[in-house]
Amino acid sequence: QVQVVESGGGSVQSGGSLRLSCTISGNSAYKVFMGWFRQAPGKEREGVAVLLSDGKTNYGDSVKGRFTISQDATKNTLYLQMNNLKPEDTAIYYCATDASYSWWLHLRQGAVPRFQGQGTQVTVSS
């Protein structure tokens, strides 16, 4: 089993920054493709950032150049640094992990990561 707990959400003005943290503990077999996705009211889920098994990263088009995903393996913690936030970044952000990359590739088609947290709200005001 794997436990996923996010923290760090909040409210910020446009142009501001936030850092989300996610503690992922448990079976390491599922801590291969770790990342973040978000969902805004009335919108589809959107992949934000993912850390691949070889250490490379991938980002959603709307956040490239503004968000950075990183990991502190010693603390079992995944981070999402969000800079230059925009009102359209307002959403619930979920941390996710799985042994397969499929959840990231097919997120919009309804794929569900094997493990995800409860989500943390990020609100950006103009």
PDB file of N, CA and C in Angstrom, residues 3-8 19-25 30-37 48-52 55-59 68-81 94-98 103-104 115-117 120:
ATOM      1  N   GLN A   3       0.772   5.579   0.734  1.00  0.00           N
ATOM      2  CA  GLN A   3       0.056   6.734   1.287  1.00  0.00           C
ATOM      3  C   GLN A   3       0.589   7.997   0.627  1.00  0.00           C
ATOM      4  N   VAL A   4      -0.339   8.841   0.204  1.00  0.00           N
ATOM      5  CA  VAL A   4       0.008  10.080  -0.494  1.00  0.00           C
ATOM      6  C   VAL A   4      -0.671  11.243   0.217  1.00  0.00           C
ATOM      7  N   VAL A   5       0.122  12.206   0.677  1.00  0.00           N
ATOM      8  CA  VAL A   5      -0.429  13.336   1.419  1.00  0.00           C
ATOM      9  C   VAL A   5       0.157  14.631   0.884  1.00  0.00           C
ATOM     10  N   GLU A   6      -0.711  15.511   0.373  1.00  0.00           N
ATOM     11  CA  GLU A   6      -0.264  16.802  -0.156  1.00  0.00           C
ATOM     12  C   GLU A   6      -0.375  17.888   0.910  1.00  0.00           C
ATOM     13  N   SER A   7       0.414  18.933   0.719  1.00  0.00           N
ATOM     14  CA  SER A   7       0.306  20.121   1.557  1.00  0.00           C
ATOM     15  C   SER A   7       0.855  21.301   0.777  1.00  0.00           C
ATOM     16  N   GLY A   8       0.550  22.497   1.269  1.00  0.00           N
ATOM     17  CA  GLY A   8       1.146  23.685   0.674  1.00  0.00           C
ATOM     18  C   GLY A   8       0.238  24.525  -0.187  1.00  0.00           C
ATOM     19  N   ARG A  19       4.639  26.661  -3.242  1.00  0.00           N
ATOM     20  CA  ARG A  19       5.295  25.366  -3.374  1.00  0.00           C
ATOM     21  C   ARG A  19       4.424  24.308  -2.710  1.00  0.00           C
ATOM     22  N   LEU A  20       4.065  23.319  -3.490  1.00  0.00           N
ATOM     23  CA  LEU A  20       3.320  22.187  -2.978  1.00  0.00           C
ATOM     24  C   LEU A  20       4.283  21.069  -2.596  1.00  0.00           C
ATOM     25  N   SER A  21       3.928  20.376  -1.540  1.00  0.00           N
ATOM     26  CA  SER A  21       4.716  19.229  -1.102  1.00  0.00           C
ATOM     27  C   SER A  21       3.825  18.000  -1.073  1.00  0.00           C
ATOM     28  N   CYS A  22       4.430  16.864  -1.287  1.00  0.00           N
ATOM     29  CA  CYS A  22       3.689  15.599  -1.274  1.00  0.00           C
ATOM     30  C   CYS A  22       4.573  14.525  -0.673  1.00  0.00           C
ATOM     31  N   THR A  23       4.112  13.965   0.410  1.00  0.00           N
ATOM     32  CA  THR A  23       4.833  12.858   1.035  1.00  0.00           C
ATOM     33  C   THR A  23       4.247  11.548   0.530  1.00  0.00           C
ATOM     34  N   ILE A  24       5.110  10.722  -0.039  1.00  0.00           N
ATOM     35  CA  ILE A  24       4.667   9.441  -0.581  1.00  0.00           C
ATOM     36  C   ILE A  24       5.397   8.343   0.173  1.00  0.00           C
ATOM     37  N   SER A  25       4.669   7.529   0.896  1.00  0.00           N
ATOM     38  CA  SER A  25       5.277   6.467   1.681  1.00  0.00           C
ATOM     39  C   SER A  25       4.611   5.142   1.347  1.00  0.00           C
ATOM     40  N   TYR A  30       5.467   1.135  -6.468  1.00  0.00           N
ATOM     41  CA  TYR A  30       4.525   2.067  -7.086  1.00  0.00           C
ATOM     42  C   TYR A  30       5.043   3.496  -7.124  1.00  0.00           C
ATOM     43  N   LYS A  31       6.215   3.725  -6.613  1.00  0.00           N
ATOM     44  CA  LYS A  31       6.796   5.069  -6.594  1.00  0.00           C
ATOM     45  C   LYS A  31       7.774   5.213  -7.743  1.00  0.00           C
ATOM     46  N   VAL A  32       7.233   5.014  -8.956  1.00  0.00           N
ATOM     47  CA  VAL A  32       8.066   5.047 -10.155  1.00  0.00           C
ATOM     48  C   VAL A  32       7.773   6.286 -10.985  1.00  0.00           C
ATOM     49  N   PHE A  33       6.515   6.501 -11.282  1.00  0.00           N
ATOM     50  CA  PHE A  33       6.092   7.678 -12.034  1.00  0.00           C
ATOM     51  C   PHE A  33       5.250   8.538 -11.097  1.00  0.00           C
ATOM     52  N   MET A  34       5.888   9.544 -10.526  1.00  0.00           N
ATOM     53  CA  MET A  34       5.240  10.404  -9.539  1.00  0.00           C
ATOM     54  C   MET A  34       5.010  11.785 -10.141  1.00  0.00           C
ATOM     55  N   GLY A  35       3.886  12.354  -9.822  1.00  0.00           N
ATOM     56  CA  GLY A  35       3.626  13.659 -10.417  1.00  0.00           C
ATOM     57  C   GLY A  35       2.409  14.335  -9.847  1.00  0.00           C
ATOM     58  N   TRP A  36       1.988  15.363 -10.559  1.00  0.00           N
ATOM     59  CA  TRP A  36       0.863  16.185 -10.136  1.00  0.00           C
ATOM     60  C   TRP A  36      -0.122  16.360 -11.290  1.00  0.00           C
ATOM     61  N   PHE A  37      -1.383  16.351 -10.945  1.00  0.00           N
ATOM     62  CA  PHE A  37      -2.397  16.762 -11.895  1.00  0.00           C
ATOM     63  C   PHE A  37      -3.364  17.679 -11.166  1.00  0.00           C
ATOM     64  N   VAL A  48      -0.084  18.190 -14.804  1.00  0.00           N
ATOM     65  CA  VAL A  48       0.729  19.364 -14.510  1.00  0.00           C
ATOM     66  C   VAL A  48       2.213  19.049 -14.682  1.00  0.00           C
ATOM     67  N   ALA A  49       2.680  18.035 -13.974  1.00  0.00           N
ATOM     68  CA  ALA A  49       4.093  17.680 -14.054  1.00  0.00           C
ATOM     69  C   ALA A  49       4.285  16.248 -13.598  1.00  0.00           C
ATOM     70  N   VAL A  50       5.257  15.593 -14.178  1.00  0.00           N
ATOM     71  CA  VAL A  50       5.540  14.210 -13.801  1.00  0.00           C
ATOM     72  C   VAL A  50       7.041  13.986 -13.798  1.00  0.00           C
ATOM     73  N   LEU A  51       7.475  13.162 -12.847  1.00  0.00           N
ATOM     74  CA  LEU A  51       8.883  12.777 -12.717  1.00  0.00           C
ATOM     75  C   LEU A  51       9.002  11.351 -13.217  1.00  0.00           C
ATOM     76  N   LEU A  52       9.801  11.166 -14.249  1.00  0.00           N
ATOM     77  CA  LEU A  52       9.914   9.850 -14.851  1.00  0.00           C
ATOM     78  C   LEU A  52      10.933   8.993 -14.107  1.00  0.00           C
ATOM     79  N   GLY A  55      14.537   9.986 -14.128  1.00  0.00           N
ATOM     80  CA  GLY A  55      14.857  11.297 -13.579  1.00  0.00           C
ATOM     81  C   GLY A  55      14.434  12.464 -14.442  1.00  0.00           C
ATOM     82  N   LYS A  56      14.018  12.171 -15.656  1.00  0.00           N
ATOM     83  CA  LYS A  56      13.565  13.251 -16.526  1.00  0.00           C
ATOM     84  C   LYS A  56      12.185  13.729 -16.078  1.00  0.00           C
ATOM     85  N   THR A  57      11.795  14.882 -16.585  1.00  0.00           N
ATOM     86  CA  THR A  57      10.516  15.464 -16.217  1.00  0.00           C
ATOM     87  C   THR A  57       9.687  15.775 -17.453  1.00  0.00           C
ATOM     88  N   ASN A  58       8.390  15.868 -17.237  1.00  0.00           N
ATOM     89  CA  ASN A  58       7.489  16.252 -18.314  1.00  0.00           C
ATOM     90  C   ASN A  58       6.447  17.186 -17.711  1.00  0.00           C
ATOM     91  N   TYR A  59       6.045  18.175 -18.496  1.00  0.00           N
ATOM     92  CA  TYR A  59       5.119  19.180 -17.997  1.00  0.00           C
ATOM     93  C   TYR A  59       3.950  19.388 -18.947  1.00  0.00           C
ATOM     94  N   THR A  68       8.015  23.761 -11.598  1.00  0.00           N
ATOM     95  CA  THR A  68       9.130  22.828 -11.555  1.00  0.00           C
ATOM     96  C   THR A  68       8.821  21.707 -10.572  1.00  0.00           C
ATOM     97  N   ILE A  69       8.968  20.489 -11.044  1.00  0.00           N
ATOM     98  CA  ILE A  69       8.780  19.330 -10.172  1.00  0.00           C
ATOM     99  C   ILE A  69      10.146  18.840  -9.717  1.00  0.00           C
ATOM    100  N   SER A  70      10.211  18.435  -8.459  1.00  0.00           N
ATOM    101  CA  SER A  70      11.470  17.919  -7.929  1.00  0.00           C
ATOM    102  C   SER A  70      11.171  16.921  -6.827  1.00  0.00           C
ATOM    103  N   GLN A  71      12.210  16.242  -6.396  1.00  0.00           N
ATOM    104  CA  GLN A  71      12.038  15.189  -5.394  1.00  0.00           C
ATOM    105  C   GLN A  71      13.170  15.219  -4.400  1.00  0.00           C
ATOM    106  N   ASP A  72      12.838  15.003  -3.169  1.00  0.00           N
ATOM    107  CA  ASP A  72      13.832  14.745  -2.125  1.00  0.00           C
ATOM    108  C   ASP A  72      13.617  13.309  -1.689  1.00  0.00           C
ATOM    109  N   ALA A  73      14.394  12.409  -2.282  1.00  0.00           N
ATOM    110  CA  ALA A  73      14.188  10.992  -2.029  1.00  0.00           C
ATOM    111  C   ALA A  73      14.431  10.622  -0.571  1.00  0.00           C
ATOM    112  N   THR A  74      15.307  11.359   0.077  1.00  0.00           N
ATOM    113  CA  THR A  74      15.614  11.035   1.476  1.00  0.00           C
ATOM    114  C   THR A  74      14.434  11.318   2.390  1.00  0.00           C
ATOM    115  N   LYS A  75      13.559  12.217   1.932  1.00  0.00           N
ATOM    116  CA  LYS A  75      12.390  12.574   2.733  1.00  0.00           C
ATOM    117  C   LYS A  75      11.109  11.994   2.148  1.00  0.00           C
ATOM    118  N   ASN A  76      11.233  11.185   1.100  1.00  0.00           N
ATOM    119  CA  ASN A  76      10.055  10.630   0.431  1.00  0.00           C
ATOM    120  C   ASN A  76       9.074  11.733   0.036  1.00  0.00           C
ATOM    121  N   THR A  77       9.628  12.837  -0.411  1.00  0.00           N
ATOM    122  CA  THR A  77       8.790  13.989  -0.683  1.00  0.00           C
ATOM    123  C   THR A  77       8.953  14.474  -2.122  1.00  0.00           C
ATOM    124  N   LEU A  78       7.819  14.771  -2.718  1.00  0.00           N
ATOM    125  CA  LEU A  78       7.761  15.332  -4.065  1.00  0.00           C
ATOM    126  C   LEU A  78       7.321  16.783  -3.934  1.00  0.00           C
ATOM    127  N   TYR A  79       7.917  17.653  -4.733  1.00  0.00           N
ATOM    128  CA  TYR A  79       7.584  19.068  -4.664  1.00  0.00           C
ATOM    129  C   TYR A  79       7.087  19.571  -6.019  1.00  0.00           C
ATOM    130  N   LEU A  80       6.298  20.627  -5.943  1.00  0.00           N
ATOM    131  CA  LEU A  80       5.907  21.344  -7.147  1.00  0.00           C
ATOM    132  C   LEU A  80       6.069  22.837  -6.852  1.00  0.00           C
ATOM    133  N   GLN A  81       7.104  23.421  -7.421  1.00  0.00           N
ATOM    134  CA  GLN A  81       7.316  24.843  -7.280  1.00  0.00           C
ATOM    135  C   GLN A  81       6.552  25.549  -8.386  1.00  0.00           C
ATOM    136  N   TYR A  94      -3.594  17.526  -7.226  1.00  0.00           N
ATOM    137  CA  TYR A  94      -3.457  16.186  -6.683  1.00  0.00           C
ATOM    138  C   TYR A  94      -2.060  15.646  -6.963  1.00  0.00           C
ATOM    139  N   CYS A  95      -1.515  14.999  -5.976  1.00  0.00           N
ATOM    140  CA  CYS A  95      -0.263  14.278  -6.125  1.00  0.00           C
ATOM    141  C   CYS A  95      -0.601  12.829  -6.449  1.00  0.00           C
ATOM    142  N   ALA A  96       0.158  12.230  -7.346  1.00  0.00           N
ATOM    143  CA  ALA A  96      -0.162  10.876  -7.786  1.00  0.00           C
ATOM    144  C   ALA A  96       1.106  10.070  -7.997  1.00  0.00           C
ATOM    145  N   THR A  97       0.956   8.757  -7.870  1.00  0.00           N
ATOM    146  CA  THR A  97       2.077   7.876  -8.131  1.00  0.00           C
ATOM    147  C   THR A  97       1.573   6.531  -8.634  1.00  0.00           C
ATOM    148  N   ASP A  98       2.389   5.915  -9.467  1.00  0.00           N
ATOM    149  CA  ASP A  98       1.999   4.637 -10.046  1.00  0.00           C
ATOM    150  C   ASP A  98       3.259   3.958 -10.586  1.00  0.00           C
ATOM    151  N   TRP A 103      -0.996   6.508 -16.482  1.00  0.00           N
ATOM    152  CA  TRP A 103      -1.928   7.470 -15.887  1.00  0.00           C
ATOM    153  C   TRP A 103      -1.695   8.873 -16.415  1.00  0.00           C
ATOM    154  N   TRP A 104      -0.439   9.225 -16.660  1.00  0.00           N
ATOM    155  CA  TRP A 104      -0.113  10.549 -17.174  1.00  0.00           C
ATOM    156  C   TRP A 104      -0.534  10.660 -18.643  1.00  0.00           C
ATOM    157  N   PHE A 115      -2.378   5.447  -7.072  1.00  0.00           N
ATOM    158  CA  PHE A 115      -2.476   6.112  -5.785  1.00  0.00           C
ATOM    159  C   PHE A 115      -2.458   7.630  -5.980  1.00  0.00           C
ATOM    160  N   GLN A 116      -3.294   8.324  -5.250  1.00  0.00           N
ATOM    161  CA  GLN A 116      -3.314   9.772  -5.286  1.00  0.00           C
ATOM    162  C   GLN A 116      -3.727  10.298  -3.929  1.00  0.00           C
ATOM    163  N   GLY A 117      -3.413  11.564  -3.676  1.00  0.00           N
ATOM    164  CA  GLY A 117      -3.791  12.178  -2.419  1.00  0.00           C
ATOM    165  C   GLY A 117      -5.188  12.764  -2.475  1.00  0.00           C
ATOM    166  N   THR A 120      -5.093  19.422  -2.776  1.00  0.00           N
ATOM    167  CA  THR A 120      -4.909  20.669  -2.058  1.00  0.00           C
ATOM    168  C   THR A 120      -5.329  21.816  -2.977  1.00  0.00           C
TER     169      THR A 120
END
